[in-house]
PDB file of C-alpha atoms in Angstrom:
ATOM      1  CA  MET A   1     112.600  99.799  40.066  1.00 31.00           C
ATOM      2  CA  PRO A   2     109.011 100.698  38.537  1.00 32.00           C
ATOM      3  CA  LEU A   3     107.698  98.616  41.546  1.00 32.00           C
ATOM      4  CA  LEU A   4     109.621 100.783  44.247  1.00 32.00           C
ATOM      5  CA  ARG A   5     108.271 103.947  42.354  1.00 32.00           C
ATOM      6  CA  VAL A   6     104.553 102.902  42.672  1.00 32.00           C
ATOM      7  CA  ASN A   7     105.327 102.063  46.372  1.00 36.00           C
ATOM      8  CA  GLN A   8     106.711 105.351  47.113  1.00 36.00           C
ATOM      9  CA  MET A   9     103.692 107.012  45.037  1.00 34.00           C
ATOM     10  CA  ASP A  10     101.357 104.880  47.474  1.00 38.00           C
ATOM     11  CA  ASN A  11     102.997 105.844  50.403  1.00 41.00           C
ATOM     12  CA  MET A  12     102.912 109.428  49.430  1.00 38.00           C
ATOM     13  CA  VAL A  13      99.166 109.285  49.098  1.00 42.00           C
ATOM     14  CA  THR A  14      98.771 107.444  52.352  1.00 45.00           C
ATOM     15  CA  ASP A  15     100.835 110.080  54.036  1.00 50.00           C
ATOM     16  CA  ARG A  16      98.828 113.079  52.358  1.00 59.00           C
ATOM     17  CA  ARG A  17      95.540 111.247  53.586  1.00 61.00           C
ATOM     18  CA  ASP A  18      96.937 110.949  56.970  1.00 69.00           C
ATOM     19  CA  GLU A  19      97.867 114.725  57.079  1.00 84.00           C
ATOM     20  CA  PRO A  20      95.403 116.437  59.384  1.00 92.00           C
ATOM     21  CA  GLN A  21      93.928 119.880  58.972  1.00 95.00           C
ATOM     22  CA  THR A  22      93.136 122.417  61.752  1.00 96.00           C
ATOM     23  CA  ASP A  23      90.608 124.681  61.636  1.00 96.00           C
ATOM     24  CA  PHE A  24      89.644 127.694  63.851  1.00 96.00           C
ATOM     25  CA  MET A  25      86.238 129.277  63.831  1.00 96.00           C
ATOM     26  CA  TYR A  26      83.781 131.096  66.206  1.00 96.00           C
ATOM     27  CA  CYS A  27      80.871 128.637  67.055  1.00 96.00           C
ATOM     28  CA  CYS A  28      78.398 130.200  69.501  1.00 96.00           C
ATOM     29  CA  GLY A  29      80.442 133.247  69.464  1.00 95.00           C
ATOM     30  CA  ALA A  30      83.623 131.375  71.207  1.00 96.00           C
ATOM     31  CA  ILE A  31      86.887 130.122  69.500  1.00 96.00           C
ATOM     32  CA  THR A  32      86.570 126.518  68.773  1.00 97.00           C
ATOM     33  CA  GLU A  33      89.249 124.389  67.239  1.00 97.00           C
ATOM     34  CA  VAL A  34      88.465 121.475  64.762  1.00 97.00           C
ATOM     35  CA  LEU A  35      90.986 118.775  64.070  1.00 97.00           C
ATOM     36  CA  LYS A  36      90.353 117.043  60.795  1.00 97.00           C
ATOM     37  CA  PHE A  37      91.536 113.525  59.425  1.00 96.00           C
ATOM     38  CA  GLY A  38      90.165 113.130  56.115  1.00 90.00           C
ATOM     39  CA  SER A  39      87.777 115.161  53.960  1.00 76.00           C
ATOM     40  CA  CYS A  40      87.984 118.763  55.197  1.00 64.00           C
ATOM     41  CA  GLN A  41      84.609 119.812  53.671  1.00 67.00           C
ATOM     42  CA  LEU A  42      81.799 117.363  54.040  1.00 67.00           C
ATOM     43  CA  HIS A  43      79.013 117.057  51.376  1.00 63.00           C
ATOM     44  CA  SER A  44      75.954 114.923  50.731  1.00 57.00           C
ATOM     45  CA  GLY A  45      78.539 112.235  49.239  1.00 60.00           C
ATOM     46  CA  HIS A  46      79.768 111.472  52.740  1.00 63.00           C
ATOM     47  CA  LYS A  47      77.697 108.961  54.659  1.00 87.00           C
ATOM     48  CA  VAL A  48      79.625 108.494  57.792  1.00 94.00           C
ATOM     49  CA  LEU A  49      81.446 111.118  60.118  1.00 96.00           C
ATOM     50  CA  PHE A  50      83.390 110.066  63.230  1.00 97.00           C
ATOM     51  CA  LEU A  51      83.045 113.005  65.674  1.00 98.00           C
ATOM     52  CA  ILE A  52      85.290 113.102  69.018  1.00 98.00           C
ATOM     53  CA  ILE A  53      83.845 114.778  71.651  1.00 98.00           C
ATOM     54  CA  PRO A  54      86.667 115.299  74.228  1.00 98.00           C
ATOM     55  CA  GLY A  55      87.118 115.457  77.935  1.00 98.00           C
ATOM     56  CA  ASN A  56      88.124 118.199  79.957  1.00 98.00           C
ATOM     57  CA  PRO A  57      90.348 120.004  79.061  1.00 97.00           C
ATOM     58  CA  GLY A  58      88.550 119.851  75.489  1.00 97.00           C
ATOM     59  CA  VAL A  59      91.720 120.174  73.665  1.00 97.00           C
ATOM     60  CA  VAL A  60      91.519 118.523  70.286  1.00 98.00           C
ATOM     61  CA  GLY A  61      95.470 118.061  69.857  1.00 97.00           C
ATOM     62  CA  PHE A  62      95.326 115.285  72.899  1.00 98.00           C
ATOM     63  CA  TYR A  63      93.358 113.022  70.395  1.00 98.00           C
ATOM     64  CA  ARG A  64      95.760 113.448  67.383  1.00 98.00           C
ATOM     65  CA  THR A  65      97.181 109.705  67.737  1.00 98.00           C
ATOM     66  CA  PHE A  66      93.968 108.301  68.558  1.00 98.00           C
ATOM     67  CA  MET A  67      92.204 110.042  65.547  1.00 98.00           C
ATOM     68  CA  HIS A  68      95.360 108.978  63.297  1.00 98.00           C
ATOM     69  CA  THR A  69      94.884 105.463  64.134  1.00 98.00           C
ATOM     70  CA  LEU A  70      91.003 105.343  63.953  1.00 97.00           C
ATOM     71  CA  HIS A  71      91.182 106.893  60.553  1.00 97.00           C
ATOM     72  CA  SER A  72      93.819 104.230  59.228  1.00 96.00           C
ATOM     73  CA  MET A  73      91.744 101.614  60.559  1.00 95.00           C
ATOM     74  CA  PHE A  74      88.897 102.161  58.213  1.00 94.00           C
ATOM     75  CA  GLY A  75      91.210 102.447  55.126  1.00 93.00           C
ATOM     76  CA  HIS A  76      90.734 106.357  55.392  1.00 93.00           C
ATOM     77  CA  ARG A  77      87.081 105.901  54.016  1.00 91.00           C
ATOM     78  CA  HIS A  78      85.641 108.081  56.686  1.00 93.00           C
ATOM     79  CA  PRO A  79      86.586 111.460  58.229  1.00 95.00           C
ATOM     80  CA  VAL A  80      87.568 111.680  61.708  1.00 97.00           C
ATOM     81  CA  TRP A  81      87.093 115.146  63.223  1.00 98.00           C
ATOM     82  CA  ALA A  82      87.577 116.253  66.715  1.00 98.00           C
ATOM     83  CA  VAL A  83      85.711 119.579  67.847  1.00 98.00           C
ATOM     84  CA  SER A  84      87.214 121.381  70.952  1.00 98.00           C
ATOM     85  CA  HIS A  85      85.157 122.697  73.925  1.00 98.00           C
ATOM     86  CA  ALA A  86      84.391 126.576  73.441  1.00 97.00           C
ATOM     87  CA  GLY A  87      87.327 128.421  74.747  1.00 95.00           C
ATOM     88  CA  HIS A  88      89.827 125.628  75.403  1.00 96.00           C
ATOM     89  CA  CYS A  89      92.065 126.395  72.388  1.00 95.00           C
ATOM     90  CA  VAL A  90      94.624 129.312  71.860  1.00 92.00           C
ATOM     91  CA  PRO A  91      93.259 131.572  69.294  1.00 93.00           C
ATOM     92  CA  PRO A  92      95.265 132.521  66.127  1.00 92.00           C
ATOM     93  CA  ASP A  93      96.729 136.059  66.314  1.00 90.00           C
ATOM     94  CA  SER A  94      94.005 137.247  63.945  1.00 92.00           C
ATOM     95  CA  MET A  95      91.006 135.918  66.125  1.00 93.00           C
ATOM     96  CA  ASP A  96      90.100 136.539  69.751  1.00 90.00           C
ATOM     97  CA  MET A  97      88.827 134.095  72.424  1.00 91.00           C
ATOM     98  CA  VAL A  98      85.305 135.472  71.876  1.00 90.00           C
ATOM     99  CA  ASP A  99      83.487 137.092  69.226  1.00 85.00           C
ATOM    100  CA  GLU A 100      79.797 138.093  70.670  1.00 81.00           C
ATOM    101  CA  ALA A 101      79.715 134.827  72.795  1.00 73.00           C
ATOM    102  CA  GLU A 102      76.585 133.621  73.798  1.00 75.00           C
ATOM    103  CA  ASP A 103      75.522 133.370  77.287  1.00 82.00           C
ATOM    104  CA  ASP A 104      77.537 130.957  79.621  1.00 93.00           C
ATOM    105  CA  VAL A 105      78.876 129.341  76.414  1.00 95.00           C
ATOM    106  CA  PHE A 106      82.162 128.136  78.539  1.00 96.00           C
ATOM    107  CA  GLY A 107      79.743 126.615  81.128  1.00 97.00           C
ATOM    108  CA  LEU A 108      78.277 122.768  80.824  1.00 98.00           C
ATOM    109  CA  ASN A 109      75.129 123.594  79.124  1.00 97.00           C
ATOM    110  CA  GLY A 110      76.869 126.038  76.947  1.00 97.00           C
ATOM    111  CA  GLN A 111      79.235 123.485  75.919  1.00 98.00           C
ATOM    112  CA  ILE A 112      76.361 121.100  74.733  1.00 98.00           C
ATOM    113  CA  GLU A 113      74.506 123.749  72.953  1.00 97.00           C
ATOM    114  CA  HIS A 114      78.114 124.576  71.373  1.00 98.00           C
ATOM    115  CA  LYS A 115      78.394 120.917  70.010  1.00 98.00           C
ATOM    116  CA  LEU A 116      74.639 120.887  68.404  1.00 98.00           C
ATOM    117  CA  ALA A 117      75.516 124.335  66.824  1.00 97.00           C
ATOM    118  CA  PHE A 118      78.620 122.832  65.183  1.00 98.00           C
ATOM    119  CA  LEU A 119      76.691 119.922  63.836  1.00 97.00           C
ATOM    120  CA  ARG A 120      73.739 122.276  62.393  1.00 96.00           C
ATOM    121  CA  LYS A 121      76.409 124.700  60.913  1.00 95.00           C
ATOM    122  CA  HIS A 122      79.056 122.200  59.567  1.00 95.00           C
ATOM    123  CA  VAL A 123      77.787 118.827  59.066  1.00 94.00           C
ATOM    124  CA  PRO A 124      75.067 117.999  56.526  1.00 91.00           C
ATOM    125  CA  ARG A 125      71.883 116.746  58.174  1.00 90.00           C
ATOM    126  CA  GLU A 126      72.023 113.686  56.110  1.00 90.00           C
ATOM    127  CA  THR A 127      75.378 112.564  57.389  1.00 93.00           C
ATOM    128  CA  SER A 128      75.582 109.595  59.696  1.00 95.00           C
ATOM    129  CA  LEU A 129      77.603 109.929  62.791  1.00 97.00           C
ATOM    130  CA  VAL A 130      79.657 107.749  64.979  1.00 98.00           C
ATOM    131  CA  LEU A 131      79.878 109.785  67.986  1.00 98.00           C
ATOM    132  CA  VAL A 132      83.082 108.968  70.420  1.00 98.00           C
ATOM    133  CA  GLY A 133      82.887 110.857  73.551  1.00 98.00           C
ATOM    134  CA  HIS A 134      85.705 110.642  76.512  1.00 98.00           C
ATOM    135  CA  SER A 135      84.836 111.499  79.881  1.00 98.00           C
ATOM    136  CA  ILE A 136      82.566 114.446  80.389  1.00 98.00           C
ATOM    137  CA  GLY A 137      82.239 114.264  76.389  1.00 98.00           C
ATOM    138  CA  CYS A 138      80.010 111.111  77.041  1.00 98.00           C
ATOM    139  CA  TYR A 139      77.614 113.231  79.321  1.00 98.00           C
ATOM    140  CA  ILE A 140      77.726 115.746  76.467  1.00 98.00           C
ATOM    141  CA  ILE A 141      76.929 113.073  73.830  1.00 98.00           C
ATOM    142  CA  LEU A 142      74.060 111.648  75.924  1.00 98.00           C
ATOM    143  CA  GLU A 143      72.523 115.298  76.209  1.00 98.00           C
ATOM    144  CA  MET A 144      72.903 115.795  72.269  1.00 98.00           C
ATOM    145  CA  MET A 145      71.172 112.507  71.769  1.00 98.00           C
ATOM    146  CA  LYS A 146      68.255 113.894  74.284  1.00 98.00           C
ATOM    147  CA  ARG A 147      67.944 117.332  72.901  1.00 98.00           C
ATOM    148  CA  ASN A 148      68.192 116.453  69.059  1.00 97.00           C
ATOM    149  CA  PRO A 149      66.603 113.228  68.394  1.00 94.00           C
ATOM    150  CA  GLU A 150      66.883 113.787  64.830  1.00 94.00           C
ATOM    151  CA  LEU A 151      70.820 113.317  64.874  1.00 97.00           C
ATOM    152  CA  LYS A 152      71.486 110.160  62.480  1.00 96.00           C
ATOM    153  CA  ILE A 153      73.667 108.292  65.109  1.00 97.00           C
ATOM    154  CA  ILE A 154      74.876 104.975  64.085  1.00 96.00           C
ATOM    155  CA  LYS A 155      77.000 104.455  67.354  1.00 98.00           C
ATOM    156  CA  ALA A 156      78.150 106.250  70.338  1.00 98.00           C
ATOM    157  CA  VAL A 157      81.170 105.166  71.831  1.00 98.00           C
ATOM    158  CA  MET A 158      81.675 106.263  75.605  1.00 98.00           C
ATOM    159  CA  LEU A 159      85.283 105.929  76.873  1.00 98.00           C
ATOM    160  CA  PHE A 160      85.590 106.263  80.513  1.00 98.00           C
ATOM    161  CA  PRO A 161      82.227 108.049  81.141  1.00 98.00           C
ATOM    162  CA  THR A 162      81.511 110.421  83.578  1.00 98.00           C
ATOM    163  CA  ILE A 163      78.042 110.358  83.474  1.00 98.00           C
ATOM    164  CA  GLU A 164      76.896 110.311  86.960  1.00 98.00           C
ATOM    165  CA  ARG A 165      77.565 111.588  90.696  1.00 98.00           C
ATOM    166  CA  MET A 166      81.053 113.225  89.734  1.00 98.00           C
ATOM    167  CA  ALA A 167      81.552 114.965  93.186  1.00 97.00           C
ATOM    168  CA  GLN A 168      81.115 111.775  94.994  1.00 97.00           C
ATOM    169  CA  THR A 169      83.992 110.064  93.131  1.00 97.00           C
ATOM    170  CA  PRO A 170      87.626 109.668  94.736  1.00 97.00           C
ATOM    171  CA  GLN A 171      88.924 112.487  92.262  1.00 97.00           C
ATOM    172  CA  GLY A 172      85.691 114.336  92.623  1.00 96.00           C
ATOM    173  CA  LYS A 173      86.035 114.663  96.313  1.00 96.00           C
ATOM    174  CA  VAL A 174      89.586 115.982  95.830  1.00 95.00           C
ATOM    175  CA  MET A 175      88.602 118.416  93.082  1.00 94.00           C
ATOM    176  CA  THR A 176      85.313 119.881  94.107  1.00 94.00           C
ATOM    177  CA  PRO A 177      86.649 122.154  96.609  1.00 93.00           C
ATOM    178  CA  VAL A 178      89.356 123.443  94.064  1.00 89.00           C
ATOM    179  CA  LEU A 179      87.174 123.801  91.060  1.00 91.00           C
ATOM    180  CA  CYS A 180      84.001 125.237  93.092  1.00 89.00           C
ATOM    181  CA  HIS A 181      85.451 127.066  95.872  1.00 84.00           C
ATOM    182  CA  MET A 182      89.333 127.891  95.151  1.00 82.00           C
ATOM    183  CA  ARG A 183      89.308 128.205  91.338  1.00 79.00           C
ATOM    184  CA  TYR A 184      90.334 132.126  91.428  1.00 79.00           C
ATOM    185  CA  VAL A 185      93.173 131.043  93.912  1.00 80.00           C
ATOM    186  CA  ALA A 186      94.645 129.019  90.714  1.00 78.00           C
ATOM    187  CA  TYR A 187      94.430 131.864  88.227  1.00 79.00           C
ATOM    188  CA  LEU A 188      97.515 133.573  89.606  1.00 81.00           C
ATOM    189  CA  PRO A 189     100.121 130.750  89.306  1.00 83.00           C
ATOM    190  CA  LEU A 190      98.132 129.972  85.784  1.00 83.00           C
ATOM    191  CA  PHE A 191      98.710 133.465  85.015  1.00 83.00           C
ATOM    192  CA  LEU A 192     102.385 133.346  85.980  1.00 85.00           C
ATOM    193  CA  LEU A 193     102.900 130.220  83.900  1.00 86.00           C
ATOM    194  CA  SER A 194     101.446 131.772  80.815  1.00 84.00           C
ATOM    195  CA  LEU A 195     104.162 134.269  80.881  1.00 87.00           C
ATOM    196  CA  LEU A 196     107.055 131.649  80.712  1.00 89.00           C
ATOM    197  CA  PRO A 197     108.609 131.121  77.210  1.00 90.00           C
ATOM    198  CA  GLU A 198     107.187 128.279  75.218  1.00 88.00           C
ATOM    199  CA  GLY A 199     110.322 126.068  75.346  1.00 90.00           C
ATOM    200  CA  LEU A 200     110.491 126.418  79.309  1.00 91.00           C
ATOM    201  CA  LYS A 201     106.628 125.441  79.187  1.00 90.00           C
ATOM    202  CA  ALA A 202     107.321 122.387  77.167  1.00 91.00           C
ATOM    203  CA  GLY A 203     110.316 121.529  79.584  1.00 92.00           C
ATOM    204  CA  LEU A 204     108.122 121.790  82.643  1.00 91.00           C
ATOM    205  CA  ILE A 205     105.282 119.619  80.948  1.00 92.00           C
ATOM    206  CA  LYS A 206     107.631 116.922  80.082  1.00 92.00           C
ATOM    207  CA  LEU A 207     109.087 116.885  83.485  1.00 92.00           C
ATOM    208  CA  VAL A 208     105.544 116.531  84.910  1.00 89.00           C
ATOM    209  CA  PHE A 209     104.811 113.677  82.487  1.00 92.00           C
ATOM    210  CA  GLY A 210     108.081 112.183  83.302  1.00 89.00           C
ATOM    211  CA  GLY A 211     106.674 108.980  85.093  1.00 90.00           C
ATOM    212  CA  ILE A 212     104.820 108.065  81.920  1.00 93.00           C
ATOM    213  CA  PRO A 213     107.401 105.612  80.347  1.00 92.00           C
ATOM    214  CA  SER A 214     105.518 105.371  76.970  1.00 94.00           C
ATOM    215  CA  LEU A 215     104.278 108.936  77.007  1.00 95.00           C
ATOM    216  CA  ASP A 216     102.715 110.151  73.552  1.00 96.00           C
ATOM    217  CA  HIS A 217     104.959 113.079  72.796  1.00 94.00           C
ATOM    218  CA  THR A 218     102.239 114.474  70.452  1.00 95.00           C
ATOM    219  CA  VAL A 219     100.190 115.656  73.693  1.00 96.00           C
ATOM    220  CA  VAL A 220     103.129 118.017  75.003  1.00 94.00           C
ATOM    221  CA  GLN A 221     102.493 120.913  72.531  1.00 93.00           C
ATOM    222  CA  PRO A 222      98.706 121.094  73.071  1.00 94.00           C
ATOM    223  CA  THR A 223      99.528 121.047  77.065  1.00 94.00           C
ATOM    224  CA  VAL A 224     101.594 123.914  76.326  1.00 92.00           C
ATOM    225  CA  GLY A 225      98.614 125.755  74.625  1.00 90.00           C
ATOM    226  CA  LEU A 226      96.625 124.926  77.698  1.00 89.00           C
ATOM    227  CA  LEU A 227      99.008 127.081  79.910  1.00 84.00           C
ATOM    228  CA  SER A 228      98.107 130.173  78.038  1.00 76.00           C
ATOM    229  CA  GLY A 229      95.875 131.347  80.754  1.00 69.00           C
ATOM    230  CA  ASP A 230      92.389 131.745  79.407  1.00 89.00           C
ATOM    231  CA  CYS A 231      92.337 128.183  78.279  1.00 92.00           C
ATOM    232  CA  ALA A 232      92.853 126.742  81.550  1.00 92.00           C
ATOM    233  CA  ALA A 233      90.702 129.128  83.204  1.00 91.00           C
ATOM    234  CA  ASN A 234      87.798 128.062  80.930  1.00 94.00           C
ATOM    235  CA  ALA A 235      88.449 124.375  81.415  1.00 95.00           C
ATOM    236  CA  MET A 236      88.465 124.978  85.339  1.00 93.00           C
ATOM    237  CA  TYR A 237      85.147 126.887  85.160  1.00 95.00           C
ATOM    238  CA  MET A 238      83.572 124.122  83.158  1.00 97.00           C
ATOM    239  CA  GLY A 239      84.990 121.637  85.630  1.00 97.00           C
ATOM    240  CA  GLY A 240      83.411 123.423  88.539  1.00 96.00           C
ATOM    241  CA  GLN A 241      80.077 122.899  86.876  1.00 97.00           C
ATOM    242  CA  GLU A 242      80.476 119.302  86.234  1.00 98.00           C
ATOM    243  CA  MET A 243      81.002 118.847  90.004  1.00 97.00           C
ATOM    244  CA  ARG A 244      77.577 120.730  90.497  1.00 97.00           C
ATOM    245  CA  LYS A 245      75.587 119.376  87.590  1.00 98.00           C
ATOM    246  CA  VAL A 246      76.495 115.767  86.805  1.00 98.00           C
ATOM    247  CA  LEU A 247      74.425 114.199  89.563  1.00 97.00           C
ATOM    248  CA  GLU A 248      71.947 111.331  88.617  1.00 98.00           C
ATOM    249  CA  ARG A 249      72.552 109.120  85.594  1.00 98.00           C
ATOM    250  CA  ASP A 250      70.252 109.758  82.928  1.00 98.00           C
ATOM    251  CA  ASN A 251      68.566 106.327  82.635  1.00 98.00           C
ATOM    252  CA  ILE A 252      65.776 107.525  80.376  1.00 98.00           C
ATOM    253  CA  THR A 253      68.064 108.569  77.685  1.00 98.00           C
ATOM    254  CA  ILE A 254      70.148 105.627  77.908  1.00 98.00           C
ATOM    255  CA  LYS A 255      67.449 103.302  77.737  1.00 98.00           C
ATOM    256  CA  LYS A 256      66.215 105.086  74.787  1.00 98.00           C
ATOM    257  CA  HIS A 257      69.242 104.849  72.589  1.00 98.00           C
ATOM    258  CA  LEU A 258      70.836 101.734  74.311  1.00 98.00           C
ATOM    259  CA  GLU A 259      71.133  99.550  71.040  1.00 97.00           C
ATOM    260  CA  LYS A 260      73.384 102.440  69.945  1.00 98.00           C
ATOM    261  CA  LEU A 261      75.686 102.904  72.844  1.00 98.00           C
ATOM    262  CA  ILE A 262      78.867 101.169  73.799  1.00 98.00           C
ATOM    263  CA  PHE A 263      80.248 101.596  77.336  1.00 98.00           C
ATOM    264  CA  TYR A 264      83.961 101.137  78.285  1.00 98.00           C
ATOM    265  CA  TYR A 265      84.834 101.719  81.888  1.00 98.00           C
ATOM    266  CA  GLY A 266      88.310 101.640  83.497  1.00 98.00           C
ATOM    267  CA  ALA A 267      89.359  99.184  86.046  1.00 97.00           C
ATOM    268  CA  THR A 268      91.049 101.853  88.098  1.00 95.00           C
ATOM    269  CA  ASP A 269      89.434 104.929  87.156  1.00 97.00           C
ATOM    270  CA  HIS A 270      89.134 107.336  90.064  1.00 97.00           C
ATOM    271  CA  TRP A 271      86.724 109.766  88.204  1.00 97.00           C
ATOM    272  CA  CYS A 272      84.128 106.772  87.559  1.00 96.00           C
ATOM    273  CA  PRO A 273      84.506 103.957  90.131  1.00 96.00           C
ATOM    274  CA  VAL A 274      84.228 100.139  89.044  1.00 97.00           C
ATOM    275  CA  GLN A 275      81.002 100.455  91.139  1.00 98.00           C
ATOM    276  CA  TYR A 276      79.392 102.566  88.705  1.00 98.00           C
ATOM    277  CA  TYR A 277      80.111  99.877  85.972  1.00 98.00           C
ATOM    278  CA  HIS A 278      78.631  97.303  87.985  1.00 98.00           C
ATOM    279  CA  GLU A 279      75.491  99.379  88.756  1.00 98.00           C
ATOM    280  CA  ILE A 280      74.743 100.353  85.262  1.00 98.00           C
ATOM    281  CA  LYS A 281      75.576  96.758  83.831  1.00 98.00           C
ATOM    282  CA  GLU A 282      72.736  95.600  86.762  1.00 98.00           C
ATOM    283  CA  ASP A 283      70.254  98.252  85.539  1.00 98.00           C
ATOM    284  CA  PHE A 284      70.492  97.529  81.729  1.00 98.00           C
ATOM    285  CA  PRO A 285      71.557  93.995  81.392  1.00 97.00           C
ATOM    286  CA  CYS A 286      71.041  93.934  77.429  1.00 97.00           C
ATOM    287  CA  GLY A 287      73.425  97.001  76.995  1.00 97.00           C
ATOM    288  CA  ASP A 288      76.866  96.879  75.851  1.00 98.00           C
ATOM    289  CA  PHE A 289      79.043  97.472  79.031  1.00 98.00           C
ATOM    290  CA  ARG A 290      82.931  96.878  78.849  1.00 98.00           C
ATOM    291  CA  LEU A 291      85.358  96.790  81.762  1.00 98.00           C
ATOM    292  CA  CYS A 292      88.968  97.664  80.775  1.00 97.00           C
ATOM    293  CA  GLU A 293      91.257  94.851  81.042  1.00 95.00           C
ATOM    294  CA  ASN A 294      94.410  96.420  80.056  1.00 95.00           C
ATOM    295  CA  GLY A 295      95.149  98.916  82.650  1.00 95.00           C
ATOM    296  CA  PHE A 296      94.501 102.012  80.435  1.00 97.00           C
ATOM    297  CA  ARG A 297      94.268 105.253  82.520  1.00 97.00           C
ATOM    298  CA  HIS A 298      91.429 107.567  82.425  1.00 98.00           C
ATOM    299  CA  ALA A 299      93.438 110.040  80.394  1.00 97.00           C
ATOM    300  CA  PHE A 300      94.065 107.312  77.917  1.00 98.00           C
ATOM    301  CA  VAL A 301      95.499 109.835  75.319  1.00 98.00           C
ATOM    302  CA  LEU A 302      98.446 110.153  77.288  1.00 97.00           C
ATOM    303  CA  ASP A 303      99.929 106.730  76.356  1.00 96.00           C
ATOM    304  CA  ALA A 304      97.434 104.591  74.862  1.00 97.00           C
ATOM    305  CA  GLY A 305      95.596 106.273  72.154  1.00 98.00           C
ATOM    306  CA  THR A 306      96.538 103.966  69.479  1.00 98.00           C
ATOM    307  CA  GLU A 307      95.561 100.878  71.527  1.00 98.00           C
ATOM    308  CA  VAL A 308      92.127 102.363  72.424  1.00 98.00           C
ATOM    309  CA  ALA A 309      91.469 103.596  68.926  1.00 98.00           C
ATOM    310  CA  LYS A 310      92.246  99.745  67.510  1.00 98.00           C
ATOM    311  CA  MET A 311      89.803  98.685  70.148  1.00 98.00           C
ATOM    312  CA  VAL A 312      87.022 100.942  68.996  1.00 98.00           C
ATOM    313  CA  ALA A 313      87.475 100.438  65.467  1.00 97.00           C
ATOM    314  CA  GLU A 314      86.949  96.475  66.330  1.00 96.00           C
ATOM    315  CA  TRP A 315      83.919  97.124  67.973  1.00 97.00           C
ATOM    316  CA  ILE A 316      82.062  99.034  65.358  1.00 95.00           C
ATOM    317  CA  SER A 317      83.626  97.869  62.149  1.00 90.00           C
ATOM    318  CA  GLY A 318      80.426  95.506  61.720  1.00 85.00           C
ATOM    319  CA  GLU A 319      78.356  98.712  61.621  1.00 84.00           C
ATOM    320  CA  LEU A 320      80.027 100.132  59.125  1.00 79.00           C
ATOM    321  CA  ARG A 321      80.268  97.233  56.628  1.00 64.00           C
ATOM    322  CA  THR A 322      78.835  98.416  53.170  1.00 46.00           C
TER     323      THR A 322
END
């Protein structure tokens, strides 16, 4: 009986440590959501922080399962945070979308500066970082490394990286006209969707995701938030800039930080063709470039957050041994 109580207490401790906290703040004057597994307040005692830079839409709730698994894989020793893109979250009732926002904070360059500002204001300078980027988050990470070489980055993991020629990809060819020339046409249906009751929105989203047998149901509620109107509009605006600005691969930055970078390409990724994997591998034969052998989709958070987190933990575990 005493052993049972001890086990129950251990489970309770584990449960508490796995319970995330969500913070809302203004960063660069725009509403920002931060999802935190582990220590809510960083201080000089924390040596390593995992920071997730999301894709687009930059909704941190999509990464909950991925983050939970990553946090657990390292025995809850290292905090795992995700910072949303500016304006890609629904503000609490007491806050607005913007509070004297800086120029073009919702654009691609603004989002890069937004992440650097977040680190300056909320992460002690001596903290070592493991950056994990997804999709356009990988491009943002390369820009962060380029703009602030003083960041103490142990590793940067690039998942399904959209770091070059986005408009020329199969998906880019479809989405460029929509995002760059027809964006305002989409605002009306988005506005109408935002008026629907929350339960009906959730039902529609489950219907849309119905073709994914092993859907992670934690992504449903964050998707409901995305249909608030402003969030989706900000995501589309950022997407239009991605098509125009993500052009040539930044070989200079990649070469400079090659030993810190791990790239993971999808085998059937319409945002990043396999051709891009072969080309970058040829240009950097000493780099760590991996091609997915598990059939994971570009939006891996929909059904493979746990599996991808376990892979990431395995890749970098040697870097974090003390």
